[in-house]
Amino acid sequence: MVTLLEGGAYLLHGSEIIPDGGEAQAAVKAKTGIDITKKEAAQNTIAYSILQSHNTSGNMEKLRIKFDKLASHDITFVGIIQTARASGLTKFPVPYVLTNCHNSLCAVGGTINEDDHMFGLSCAKKYGGIYVPPHQAVIHQFAREMLAGCGRMILGSDSHTRYGALGTMAVGEGGPELVKQLLGQTYDINMPGVVGVYLTGEPVRGVGPQDVALAIIGAVFANGYVKNKVMEFVGPGLASLSADFRIGVDVMTTETTCLSSIWQTDDRIREFYQIHGREEEYTRLTPGEAAYYDGMIKVDLSKVRPMIAMPFHPSNTYTIEELNANLEDILDETEKRAQVSLDGAVAFSLKDKVKNGKFLVDQGIIAGCAGGGFENICAAADILKGRTIGSDGFTLSVYPASMPVYMELIKNGCAAAILETGAVMKTAFCGPCFGAGDTPANRAFSIRHSTRNFPNREGSKLQNGQISSVALMDARSIAATAANQGVLTPATEFDGEFGRYKYHFDSQIYANRVFDSHGVADPDAEIVLGPNIKDWPEMGALPENLVLRVVSEIHDPVTTTDELIPSGETSSYRSNPLGLAEFALSRKDPAYVGRAKDIQKAEKARMAGQHPCQAHPDVKPVMNAIREQFPDADHTNTGFGSTIFAVKPGDGSAREQAASCQKVLGGWANIAHEYATKRYRSNLINWGMLPFLIQEGELPFHNMDYLFIPGIRDAVEKKAEEIRAYVVILERQPSQDALPGEGQSFGLREFTLRLGDLTDEERQIIQKGCLINYNRL
């Protein structure tokens, strides 16, 4: 189904793979007549050519990218524009689309969400942007229909910003990276590796794009095969896939932790642009005659079977047949994994879903940028036609990804076929993906064609004892399960006919409702600011020395951004930095906020010109211990704040608030063995937080310990590879059987931290205290 080459590989004529090795270069020359080095062949990928055309540095090893277009949704655009305004924004320099597909319901938080929408509309007028009202389209569907173009690059403030199937290299990042683009700055990265995804064969009947995507994710997530790299889809199997199918696979590449994706384009993609009235955006993209890839994933589409990603990660994959054949074993394994993810906070069981040897599901959802595509819903309608979902506990909701898609489903009868079963059709909305719509009952099991199944994404509140869980599946198998009234069923068991539905895009729907300034700003337009829309609080520059208190210690293998700042009901406060910060780590470590605010008192006092010992009783003994070895350290050159330790933080969403909430509560750093994604590490940096690394297996401190980092400002400026740090020991703590004189001594215990690669600009941002300070001070 999916195999990974251990090293790199050459792709010849787009159809033959030569694994890298001693004779590889000679084999390439023999088969192509081209005498080419590995470095030269690496420049023949599609990814390289697009990056080169957008790079402004003149150095392809150190990229400084300017994007063609930007996109944000209503959980992120307020903070982005507020940050850019504080930094001197006068006009959107490139097309910037503000969609409203996350806080669409305007139910949670009262008027708060609609105030954010009116802010977005007023900013689109003032700065020259595009505003998509609620229920018209989810962010990525609108981008596919109206923004994508072959050879283009788009930056979005949502992690699933992926339009590679349409020939567009798209990157999902935290809001501050969009702020940089709005201010005429660049996206600075080292040249990423490029991994080929070589497709062969043709999907069997009943297999959909989510099945292919989950098969790939299951093969590459845990081993980091494509982490922070670009996935480039090539091979003869492409010809068997429609544009919609490719889009459905592509959007899920985010869950591999890759940086971006790009696909070879052909007449199927030309047709997509024709249908959407934008044929001029089509260009044939193909790798060179001999292209070198840093890795190669081989996918035999004919061997992929309906897949399921069990709670609580998209990489926890099985075939549905395998699950049904080994229910007890796989459910037991899933429950054990869940206890790690949930920290044992609630009892979690799936075995009670097994009735008479069948696994019973409580809810089905087909939605959003992954599931809400035209072909997915048409196929689901064919499977459901003439059936019923029953009148018991099972429910099914279907959310088309845009109003044009919805309209076509009405016209071709698929919407009616779905509604006749007892299922519900709803408007374009991302809520089910992050816990703000169709939240299931306590202990319910939901199957979803959406993007993620992390803990709490479906609306659980562990602190209240509430838990439900999500498995990811393709729309086809969700429909087959619904037709079987909740009995888990792969779509390959469907023995009816799949129709051939022609898609007709009606652009008038957007013309009637979407505000498009066509890039013309109106400086006289007044920005509408609701009472919940707050400015960012003042943030100080990085001091010469730092005292950090560890206020949370997380040992899960991976910590998601959902655990750092929960989704769902908290989204109403995304325009209120201090209000949202109250929810930070609330479902993972409820004590975090209080502990962070406690030590922040010392820094607030220091910044106000007061002695911090007046604000916090620990300051005096901590500084006394430090000054025994560093007599020059005092409150004039030493800042106080908090840090967290996590093994591998930052998987999942691009939301900058996972970092900014820590910052506004006085956070100065994270300490980790590694960071799950580039985007989370970038968010830390842009909010002036130090992305410290510590050697795997080493942890010389514990929760509530104080750490002292002398000369940190100088170390950042001078690009120190290793940074001295100290655990502050406030009292002697010998073990019961220690010999006299043994045990910990009063004072400081040294250990080593690293910062990893930082650009010169990132170092300056950290020194200034945050991106806002960097741009305005």
XYZ file of C-alpha atoms in Angstrom, residues 50 330 349 460 486:
5
model
C 8.202 27.583 -7.423
C -7.474 -2.881 18.578
C -13.823 2.942 26.923
C -15.197 17.144 25.304
C -24.421 2.976 12.669
